Amino acid sequence: MSPVLAVLATTVIGVMVGVEFSVAFVINPITLALPADASMAARAHGARMLGRVMPFWYFGSLILTGALTAASWGTPAAALALAAAALLALSVILSITLLVPINNRSAGWTPDDHPDDWREQTRRWDSFHYIRLAIIVAAFVMVAVAATVG
């Protein structure tokens, strides 16, 4: 296995996990506690900003983990890397089917134009995000372990 690939995959996924952890436990609780207009504006801006970046990050992490799997094939690290790739693929599917639709709607919300259940939709997004976060944390741990045993 290439040590450079192992470090790169671990770093990219680790930073992604850190950002998503921050979204779940810092940013979104702060924005949800704001008055409605400010909360909506903050969530909409975050949806637009992260919505542009995260697809590349998620797919990039999956590609790096796939490459790590291939590079470590035949070693004990391969099974861990493959399991991590499967979890990252699951996180992409979860994102596309459950989180992105809510994110896309919320990106356009304004104080004058939003659904009555906007807070419920943001809480639903947060619930799905916690599940996705658990999945990518598990994938990160597997990649980190694979990088050390390969």
PDB file of N, CA and C in Angstrom, residues 10-100:
ATOM      1  N   THR A  10      -6.863   9.177   4.635  1.00  0.00           N
ATOM      2  CA  THR A  10      -7.176   9.411   6.046  1.00  0.00           C
ATOM      3  C   THR A  10      -7.397  10.900   6.318  1.00  0.00           C
ATOM      4  N   THR A  11      -6.571  11.734   5.753  1.00  0.00           N
ATOM      5  CA  THR A  11      -6.681  13.173   5.987  1.00  0.00           C
ATOM      6  C   THR A  11      -7.955  13.746   5.363  1.00  0.00           C
ATOM      7  N   VAL A  12      -8.215  13.412   4.113  1.00  0.00           N
ATOM      8  CA  VAL A  12      -9.399  13.951   3.429  1.00  0.00           C
ATOM      9  C   VAL A  12     -10.678  13.518   4.137  1.00  0.00           C
ATOM     10  N   ILE A  13     -10.765  12.244   4.482  1.00  0.00           N
ATOM     11  CA  ILE A  13     -11.963  11.749   5.165  1.00  0.00           C
ATOM     12  C   ILE A  13     -12.051  12.321   6.575  1.00  0.00           C
ATOM     13  N   GLY A  14     -10.923  12.406   7.249  1.00  0.00           N
ATOM     14  CA  GLY A  14     -10.918  12.955   8.602  1.00  0.00           C
ATOM     15  C   GLY A  14     -11.368  14.398   8.659  1.00  0.00           C
ATOM     16  N   VAL A  15     -10.903  15.200   7.715  1.00  0.00           N
ATOM     17  CA  VAL A  15     -11.335  16.601   7.685  1.00  0.00           C
ATOM     18  C   VAL A  15     -12.828  16.684   7.342  1.00  0.00           C
ATOM     19  N   MET A  16     -13.291  15.850   6.418  1.00  0.00           N
ATOM     20  CA  MET A  16     -14.719  15.828   6.083  1.00  0.00           C
ATOM     21  C   MET A  16     -15.544  15.472   7.326  1.00  0.00           C
ATOM     22  N   VAL A  17     -15.109  14.481   8.069  1.00  0.00           N
ATOM     23  CA  VAL A  17     -15.814  14.107   9.293  1.00  0.00           C
ATOM     24  C   VAL A  17     -15.831  15.288  10.266  1.00  0.00           C
ATOM     25  N   GLY A  18     -14.712  15.986  10.378  1.00  0.00           N
ATOM     26  CA  GLY A  18     -14.664  17.149  11.269  1.00  0.00           C
ATOM     27  C   GLY A  18     -15.639  18.240  10.875  1.00  0.00           C
ATOM     28  N   VAL A  19     -15.728  18.512   9.588  1.00  0.00           N
ATOM     29  CA  VAL A  19     -16.677  19.518   9.106  1.00  0.00           C
ATOM     30  C   VAL A  19     -18.102  19.069   9.397  1.00  0.00           C
ATOM     31  N   GLU A  20     -18.413  17.825   9.081  1.00  0.00           N
ATOM     32  CA  GLU A  20     -19.771  17.330   9.298  1.00  0.00           C
ATOM     33  C   GLU A  20     -20.111  17.251  10.790  1.00  0.00           C
ATOM     34  N   PHE A  21     -19.126  16.938  11.623  1.00  0.00           N
ATOM     35  CA  PHE A  21     -19.327  16.943  13.071  1.00  0.00           C
ATOM     36  C   PHE A  21     -19.656  18.364  13.529  1.00  0.00           C
ATOM     37  N   SER A  22     -18.916  19.329  13.020  1.00  0.00           N
ATOM     38  CA  SER A  22     -19.150  20.730  13.359  1.00  0.00           C
ATOM     39  C   SER A  22     -20.541  21.180  12.921  1.00  0.00           C
ATOM     40  N   VAL A  23     -20.955  20.770  11.722  1.00  0.00           N
ATOM     41  CA  VAL A  23     -22.296  21.108  11.249  1.00  0.00           C
ATOM     42  C   VAL A  23     -23.336  20.539  12.212  1.00  0.00           C
ATOM     43  N   ALA A  24     -23.167  19.275  12.597  1.00  0.00           N
ATOM     44  CA  ALA A  24     -24.155  18.605  13.438  1.00  0.00           C
ATOM     45  C   ALA A  24     -24.230  19.163  14.852  1.00  0.00           C
ATOM     46  N   PHE A  25     -23.083  19.421  15.453  1.00  0.00           N
ATOM     47  CA  PHE A  25     -23.069  19.724  16.887  1.00  0.00           C
ATOM     48  C   PHE A  25     -22.715  21.161  17.243  1.00  0.00           C
ATOM     49  N   VAL A  26     -22.377  21.985  16.239  1.00  0.00           N
ATOM     50  CA  VAL A  26     -22.054  23.382  16.519  1.00  0.00           C
ATOM     51  C   VAL A  26     -22.908  24.318  15.657  1.00  0.00           C
ATOM     52  N   ILE A  27     -22.730  24.237  14.346  1.00  0.00           N
ATOM     53  CA  ILE A  27     -23.365  25.196  13.443  1.00  0.00           C
ATOM     54  C   ILE A  27     -24.894  25.103  13.475  1.00  0.00           C
ATOM     55  N   ASN A  28     -25.435  23.916  13.230  1.00  0.00           N
ATOM     56  CA  ASN A  28     -26.892  23.804  13.161  1.00  0.00           C
ATOM     57  C   ASN A  28     -27.594  24.077  14.482  1.00  0.00           C
ATOM     58  N   PRO A  29     -27.081  23.644  15.623  1.00  0.00           N
ATOM     59  CA  PRO A  29     -27.738  24.042  16.869  1.00  0.00           C
ATOM     60  C   PRO A  29     -27.720  25.557  17.086  1.00  0.00           C
ATOM     61  N   ILE A  30     -26.632  26.207  16.678  1.00  0.00           N
ATOM     62  CA  ILE A  30     -26.579  27.671  16.806  1.00  0.00           C
ATOM     63  C   ILE A  30     -27.628  28.309  15.907  1.00  0.00           C
ATOM     64  N   THR A  31     -27.665  27.875  14.644  1.00  0.00           N
ATOM     65  CA  THR A  31     -28.610  28.506  13.711  1.00  0.00           C
ATOM     66  C   THR A  31     -30.060  28.226  14.097  1.00  0.00           C
ATOM     67  N   LEU A  32     -30.334  27.045  14.612  1.00  0.00           N
ATOM     68  CA  LEU A  32     -31.709  26.712  15.000  1.00  0.00           C
ATOM     69  C   LEU A  32     -32.171  27.541  16.203  1.00  0.00           C
ATOM     70  N   ALA A  33     -31.235  27.991  17.019  1.00  0.00           N
ATOM     71  CA  ALA A  33     -31.579  28.792  18.193  1.00  0.00           C
ATOM     72  C   ALA A  33     -31.784  30.271  17.863  1.00  0.00           C
ATOM     73  N   LEU A  34     -31.402  30.678  16.663  1.00  0.00           N
ATOM     74  CA  LEU A  34     -31.570  32.071  16.260  1.00  0.00           C
ATOM     75  C   LEU A  34     -33.038  32.390  16.002  1.00  0.00           C
ATOM     76  N   PRO A  35     -33.378  33.680  15.997  1.00  0.00           N
ATOM     77  CA  PRO A  35     -34.730  34.049  15.570  1.00  0.00           C
ATOM     78  C   PRO A  35     -34.991  33.518  14.156  1.00  0.00           C
ATOM     79  N   ALA A  36     -36.250  33.296  13.823  1.00  0.00           N
ATOM     80  CA  ALA A  36     -36.628  32.615  12.582  1.00  0.00           C
ATOM     81  C   ALA A  36     -35.964  33.205  11.340  1.00  0.00           C
ATOM     82  N   ASP A  37     -36.001  34.511  11.169  1.00  0.00           N
ATOM     83  CA  ASP A  37     -35.427  35.119   9.961  1.00  0.00           C
ATOM     84  C   ASP A  37     -33.933  34.843   9.845  1.00  0.00           C
ATOM     85  N   ALA A  38     -33.211  35.029  10.937  1.00  0.00           N
ATOM     86  CA  ALA A  38     -31.764  34.802  10.924  1.00  0.00           C
ATOM     87  C   ALA A  38     -31.447  33.316  10.764  1.00  0.00           C
ATOM     88  N   SER A  39     -32.230  32.470  11.413  1.00  0.00           N
ATOM     89  CA  SER A  39     -32.020  31.031  11.315  1.00  0.00           C
ATOM     90  C   SER A  39     -32.187  30.557   9.877  1.00  0.00           C
ATOM     91  N   MET A  40     -33.264  31.019   9.251  1.00  0.00           N
ATOM     92  CA  MET A  40     -33.527  30.642   7.867  1.00  0.00           C
ATOM     93  C   MET A  40     -32.421  31.118   6.932  1.00  0.00           C
ATOM     94  N   ALA A  41     -31.993  32.356   7.126  1.00  0.00           N
ATOM     95  CA  ALA A  41     -30.929  32.921   6.282  1.00  0.00           C
ATOM     96  C   ALA A  41     -29.630  32.139   6.471  1.00  0.00           C
ATOM     97  N   ALA A  42     -29.296  31.805   7.712  1.00  0.00           N
ATOM     98  CA  ALA A  42     -28.058  31.066   7.976  1.00  0.00           C
ATOM     99  C   ALA A  42     -28.114  29.668   7.380  1.00  0.00           C
ATOM    100  N   ARG A  43     -29.226  28.974   7.564  1.00  0.00           N
ATOM    101  CA  ARG A  43     -29.355  27.623   7.014  1.00  0.00           C
ATOM    102  C   ARG A  43     -29.328  27.657   5.487  1.00  0.00           C
ATOM    103  N   ALA A  44     -29.997  28.638   4.888  1.00  0.00           N
ATOM    104  CA  ALA A  44     -30.017  28.748   3.424  1.00  0.00           C
ATOM    105  C   ALA A  44     -28.613  29.003   2.890  1.00  0.00           C
ATOM    106  N   HIS A  45     -27.880  29.886   3.551  1.00  0.00           N
ATOM    107  CA  HIS A  45     -26.511  30.169   3.105  1.00  0.00           C
ATOM    108  C   HIS A  45     -25.632  28.930   3.262  1.00  0.00           C
ATOM    109  N   GLY A  46     -25.750  28.258   4.392  1.00  0.00           N
ATOM    110  CA  GLY A  46     -24.983  27.030   4.603  1.00  0.00           C
ATOM    111  C   GLY A  46     -25.337  25.963   3.592  1.00  0.00           C
ATOM    112  N   ALA A  47     -26.617  25.846   3.255  1.00  0.00           N
ATOM    113  CA  ALA A  47     -27.055  24.853   2.270  1.00  0.00           C
ATOM    114  C   ALA A  47     -26.434  25.140   0.907  1.00  0.00           C
ATOM    115  N   ARG A  48     -26.404  26.413   0.530  1.00  0.00           N
ATOM    116  CA  ARG A  48     -25.814  26.774  -0.763  1.00  0.00           C
ATOM    117  C   ARG A  48     -24.295  26.554  -0.756  1.00  0.00           C
ATOM    118  N   MET A  49     -23.629  27.023   0.288  1.00  0.00           N
ATOM    119  CA  MET A  49     -22.174  26.941   0.349  1.00  0.00           C
ATOM    120  C   MET A  49     -21.695  25.492   0.422  1.00  0.00           C
ATOM    121  N   LEU A  50     -22.192  24.744   1.388  1.00  0.00           N
ATOM    122  CA  LEU A  50     -21.752  23.363   1.542  1.00  0.00           C
ATOM    123  C   LEU A  50     -22.308  22.475   0.437  1.00  0.00           C
ATOM    124  N   GLY A  51     -23.455  22.844  -0.107  1.00  0.00           N
ATOM    125  CA  GLY A  51     -24.029  22.082  -1.205  1.00  0.00           C
ATOM    126  C   GLY A  51     -23.166  22.090  -2.456  1.00  0.00           C
ATOM    127  N   ARG A  52     -22.347  23.120  -2.608  1.00  0.00           N
ATOM    128  CA  ARG A  52     -21.418  23.181  -3.742  1.00  0.00           C
ATOM    129  C   ARG A  52     -20.159  22.357  -3.497  1.00  0.00           C
ATOM    130  N   VAL A  53     -19.726  22.247  -2.262  1.00  0.00           N
ATOM    131  CA  VAL A  53     -18.443  21.623  -1.931  1.00  0.00           C
ATOM    132  C   VAL A  53     -18.568  20.142  -1.587  1.00  0.00           C
ATOM    133  N   MET A  54     -19.571  19.794  -0.804  1.00  0.00           N
ATOM    134  CA  MET A  54     -19.636  18.452  -0.248  1.00  0.00           C
ATOM    135  C   MET A  54     -19.751  17.333  -1.277  1.00  0.00           C
ATOM    136  N   PRO A  55     -20.442  17.510  -2.413  1.00  0.00           N
ATOM    137  CA  PRO A  55     -20.466  16.395  -3.376  1.00  0.00           C
ATOM    138  C   PRO A  55     -19.059  15.974  -3.819  1.00  0.00           C
ATOM    139  N   PHE A  56     -18.197  16.935  -4.067  1.00  0.00           N
ATOM    140  CA  PHE A  56     -16.823  16.616  -4.464  1.00  0.00           C
ATOM    141  C   PHE A  56     -16.079  15.926  -3.333  1.00  0.00           C
ATOM    142  N   TRP A  57     -16.321  16.381  -2.111  1.00  0.00           N
ATOM    143  CA  TRP A  57     -15.652  15.815  -0.949  1.00  0.00           C
ATOM    144  C   TRP A  57     -16.100  14.374  -0.705  1.00  0.00           C
ATOM    145  N   TYR A  58     -17.410  14.131  -0.776  1.00  0.00           N
ATOM    146  CA  TYR A  58     -17.918  12.784  -0.554  1.00  0.00           C
ATOM    147  C   TYR A  58     -17.450  11.823  -1.643  1.00  0.00           C
ATOM    148  N   PHE A  59     -17.600  12.239  -2.900  1.00  0.00           N
ATOM    149  CA  PHE A  59     -17.166  11.367  -3.993  1.00  0.00           C
ATOM    150  C   PHE A  59     -15.645  11.216  -3.994  1.00  0.00           C
ATOM    151  N   GLY A  60     -14.924  12.283  -3.674  1.00  0.00           N
ATOM    152  CA  GLY A  60     -13.464  12.200  -3.582  1.00  0.00           C
ATOM    153  C   GLY A  60     -13.020  11.238  -2.497  1.00  0.00           C
ATOM    154  N   SER A  61     -13.688  11.274  -1.357  1.00  0.00           N
ATOM    155  CA  SER A  61     -13.380  10.344  -0.266  1.00  0.00           C
ATOM    156  C   SER A  61     -13.646   8.905  -0.682  1.00  0.00           C
ATOM    157  N   LEU A  62     -14.749   8.704  -1.383  1.00  0.00           N
ATOM    158  CA  LEU A  62     -15.084   7.361  -1.862  1.00  0.00           C
ATOM    159  C   LEU A  62     -14.047   6.870  -2.865  1.00  0.00           C
ATOM    160  N   ILE A  63     -13.634   7.730  -3.785  1.00  0.00           N
ATOM    161  CA  ILE A  63     -12.614   7.350  -4.776  1.00  0.00           C
ATOM    162  C   ILE A  63     -11.285   7.035  -4.095  1.00  0.00           C
ATOM    163  N   LEU A  64     -10.871   7.879  -3.154  1.00  0.00           N
ATOM    164  CA  LEU A  64      -9.617   7.618  -2.431  1.00  0.00           C
ATOM    165  C   LEU A  64      -9.685   6.302  -1.665  1.00  0.00           C
ATOM    166  N   THR A  65     -10.827   6.019  -1.057  1.00  0.00           N
ATOM    167  CA  THR A  65     -10.962   4.771  -0.300  1.00  0.00           C
ATOM    168  C   THR A  65     -10.984   3.576  -1.245  1.00  0.00           C
ATOM    169  N   GLY A  66     -11.603   3.742  -2.400  1.00  0.00           N
ATOM    170  CA  GLY A  66     -11.550   2.680  -3.413  1.00  0.00           C
ATOM    171  C   GLY A  66     -10.125   2.431  -3.875  1.00  0.00           C
ATOM    172  N   ALA A  67      -9.373   3.497  -4.078  1.00  0.00           N
ATOM    173  CA  ALA A  67      -7.967   3.358  -4.471  1.00  0.00           C
ATOM    174  C   ALA A  67      -7.156   2.697  -3.356  1.00  0.00           C
ATOM    175  N   LEU A  68      -7.450   3.049  -2.114  1.00  0.00           N
ATOM    176  CA  LEU A  68      -6.771   2.437  -0.972  1.00  0.00           C
ATOM    177  C   LEU A  68      -7.090   0.943  -0.910  1.00  0.00           C
ATOM    178  N   THR A  69      -8.338   0.591  -1.206  1.00  0.00           N
ATOM    179  CA  THR A  69      -8.731  -0.820  -1.240  1.00  0.00           C
ATOM    180  C   THR A  69      -7.922  -1.564  -2.300  1.00  0.00           C
ATOM    181  N   ALA A  70      -7.871  -0.997  -3.490  1.00  0.00           N
ATOM    182  CA  ALA A  70      -7.134  -1.644  -4.580  1.00  0.00           C
ATOM    183  C   ALA A  70      -5.643  -1.754  -4.259  1.00  0.00           C
ATOM    184  N   ALA A  71      -5.084  -0.676  -3.687  1.00  0.00           N
ATOM    185  CA  ALA A  71      -3.648  -0.669  -3.383  1.00  0.00           C
ATOM    186  C   ALA A  71      -3.282  -1.638  -2.272  1.00  0.00           C
ATOM    187  N   SER A  72      -4.243  -1.940  -1.409  1.00  0.00           N
ATOM    188  CA  SER A  72      -3.946  -2.822  -0.276  1.00  0.00           C
ATOM    189  C   SER A  72      -4.469  -4.239  -0.497  1.00  0.00           C
ATOM    190  N   TRP A  73      -4.985  -4.516  -1.688  1.00  0.00           N
ATOM    191  CA  TRP A  73      -5.578  -5.827  -1.949  1.00  0.00           C
ATOM    192  C   TRP A  73      -4.590  -6.937  -1.607  1.00  0.00           C
ATOM    193  N   GLY A  74      -5.067  -7.961  -0.932  1.00  0.00           N
ATOM    194  CA  GLY A  74      -4.216  -9.075  -0.541  1.00  0.00           C
ATOM    195  C   GLY A  74      -3.559  -8.884   0.811  1.00  0.00           C
ATOM    196  N   THR A  75      -3.839  -7.774   1.462  1.00  0.00           N
ATOM    197  CA  THR A  75      -3.300  -7.515   2.804  1.00  0.00           C
ATOM    198  C   THR A  75      -4.461  -7.429   3.789  1.00  0.00           C
ATOM    199  N   PRO A  76      -4.162  -7.473   5.079  1.00  0.00           N
ATOM    200  CA  PRO A  76      -5.236  -7.341   6.071  1.00  0.00           C
ATOM    201  C   PRO A  76      -5.976  -6.004   5.976  1.00  0.00           C
ATOM    202  N   ALA A  77      -5.332  -4.983   5.445  1.00  0.00           N
ATOM    203  CA  ALA A  77      -5.959  -3.665   5.347  1.00  0.00           C
ATOM    204  C   ALA A  77      -7.075  -3.621   4.318  1.00  0.00           C
ATOM    205  N   ALA A  78      -7.039  -4.511   3.344  1.00  0.00           N
ATOM    206  CA  ALA A  78      -8.004  -4.453   2.239  1.00  0.00           C
ATOM    207  C   ALA A  78      -9.446  -4.606   2.717  1.00  0.00           C
ATOM    208  N   ALA A  79      -9.699  -5.503   3.617  1.00  0.00           N
ATOM    209  CA  ALA A  79     -11.067  -5.713   4.102  1.00  0.00           C
ATOM    210  C   ALA A  79     -11.592  -4.462   4.810  1.00  0.00           C
ATOM    211  N   LEU A  80     -10.737  -3.839   5.601  1.00  0.00           N
ATOM    212  CA  LEU A  80     -11.142  -2.603   6.279  1.00  0.00           C
ATOM    213  C   LEU A  80     -11.409  -1.485   5.278  1.00  0.00           C
ATOM    214  N   ALA A  81     -10.529  -1.352   4.309  1.00  0.00           N
ATOM    215  CA  ALA A  81     -10.697  -0.306   3.296  1.00  0.00           C
ATOM    216  C   ALA A  81     -11.958  -0.564   2.474  1.00  0.00           C
ATOM    217  N   LEU A  82     -12.209  -1.811   2.132  1.00  0.00           N
ATOM    218  CA  LEU A  82     -13.406  -2.150   1.372  1.00  0.00           C
ATOM    219  C   LEU A  82     -14.678  -1.857   2.182  1.00  0.00           C
ATOM    220  N   ALA A  83     -14.668  -2.199   3.448  1.00  0.00           N
ATOM    221  CA  ALA A  83     -15.818  -1.900   4.313  1.00  0.00           C
ATOM    222  C   ALA A  83     -16.024  -0.384   4.425  1.00  0.00           C
ATOM    223  N   ALA A  84     -14.930   0.351   4.545  1.00  0.00           N
ATOM    224  CA  ALA A  84     -15.020   1.815   4.607  1.00  0.00           C
ATOM    225  C   ALA A  84     -15.594   2.369   3.311  1.00  0.00           C
ATOM    226  N   ALA A  85     -15.165   1.826   2.177  1.00  0.00           N
ATOM    227  CA  ALA A  85     -15.691   2.270   0.877  1.00  0.00           C
ATOM    228  C   ALA A  85     -17.190   1.986   0.795  1.00  0.00           C
ATOM    229  N   ALA A  86     -17.614   0.839   1.294  1.00  0.00           N
ATOM    230  CA  ALA A  86     -19.047   0.510   1.284  1.00  0.00           C
ATOM    231  C   ALA A  86     -19.833   1.495   2.156  1.00  0.00           C
ATOM    232  N   LEU A  87     -19.276   1.842   3.301  1.00  0.00           N
ATOM    233  CA  LEU A  87     -19.949   2.816   4.166  1.00  0.00           C
ATOM    234  C   LEU A  87     -20.004   4.192   3.513  1.00  0.00           C
ATOM    235  N   LEU A  88     -18.930   4.590   2.863  1.00  0.00           N
ATOM    236  CA  LEU A  88     -18.931   5.884   2.178  1.00  0.00           C
ATOM    237  C   LEU A  88     -19.924   5.884   1.020  1.00  0.00           C
ATOM    238  N   ALA A  89     -20.033   4.763   0.313  1.00  0.00           N
ATOM    239  CA  ALA A  89     -21.039   4.659  -0.751  1.00  0.00           C
ATOM    240  C   ALA A  89     -22.443   4.785  -0.154  1.00  0.00           C
ATOM    241  N   LEU A  90     -22.667   4.147   0.989  1.00  0.00           N
ATOM    242  CA  LEU A  90     -23.953   4.264   1.677  1.00  0.00           C
ATOM    243  C   LEU A  90     -24.228   5.722   2.066  1.00  0.00           C
ATOM    244  N   SER A  91     -23.195   6.428   2.520  1.00  0.00           N
ATOM    245  CA  SER A  91     -23.384   7.833   2.902  1.00  0.00           C
ATOM    246  C   SER A  91     -23.745   8.693   1.693  1.00  0.00           C
ATOM    247  N   VAL A  92     -23.190   8.370   0.538  1.00  0.00           N
ATOM    248  CA  VAL A  92     -23.532   9.101  -0.690  1.00  0.00           C
ATOM    249  C   VAL A  92     -24.992   8.834  -1.063  1.00  0.00           C
ATOM    250  N   ILE A  93     -25.408   7.575  -0.988  1.00  0.00           N
ATOM    251  CA  ILE A  93     -26.795   7.216  -1.309  1.00  0.00           C
ATOM    252  C   ILE A  93     -27.758   7.901  -0.337  1.00  0.00           C
ATOM    253  N   LEU A  94     -27.437   7.857   0.938  1.00  0.00           N
ATOM    254  CA  LEU A  94     -28.248   8.521   1.957  1.00  0.00           C
ATOM    255  C   LEU A  94     -28.332  10.016   1.678  1.00  0.00           C
ATOM    256  N   SER A  95     -27.208  10.609   1.327  1.00  0.00           N
ATOM    257  CA  SER A  95     -27.180  12.047   1.035  1.00  0.00           C
ATOM    258  C   SER A  95     -28.081  12.392  -0.137  1.00  0.00           C
ATOM    259  N   ILE A  96     -27.925  11.659  -1.233  1.00  0.00           N
ATOM    260  CA  ILE A  96     -28.665  11.965  -2.459  1.00  0.00           C
ATOM    261  C   ILE A  96     -30.163  11.751  -2.280  1.00  0.00           C
ATOM    262  N   THR A  97     -30.529  10.694  -1.568  1.00  0.00           N
ATOM    263  CA  THR A  97     -31.956  10.370  -1.458  1.00  0.00           C
ATOM    264  C   THR A  97     -32.688  11.114  -0.351  1.00  0.00           C
ATOM    265  N   LEU A  98     -32.012  11.424   0.748  1.00  0.00           N
ATOM    266  CA  LEU A  98     -32.704  12.011   1.893  1.00  0.00           C
ATOM    267  C   LEU A  98     -32.277  13.434   2.241  1.00  0.00           C
ATOM    268  N   LEU A  99     -30.981  13.710   2.230  1.00  0.00           N
ATOM    269  CA  LEU A  99     -30.515  15.022   2.676  1.00  0.00           C
ATOM    270  C   LEU A  99     -30.532  16.082   1.580  1.00  0.00           C
ATOM    271  N   VAL A 100     -30.081  15.735   0.388  1.00  0.00           N
ATOM    272  CA  VAL A 100     -29.986  16.725  -0.694  1.00  0.00           C
ATOM    273  C   VAL A 100     -31.347  17.334  -1.043  1.00  0.00           C
TER     274      VAL A 100
END
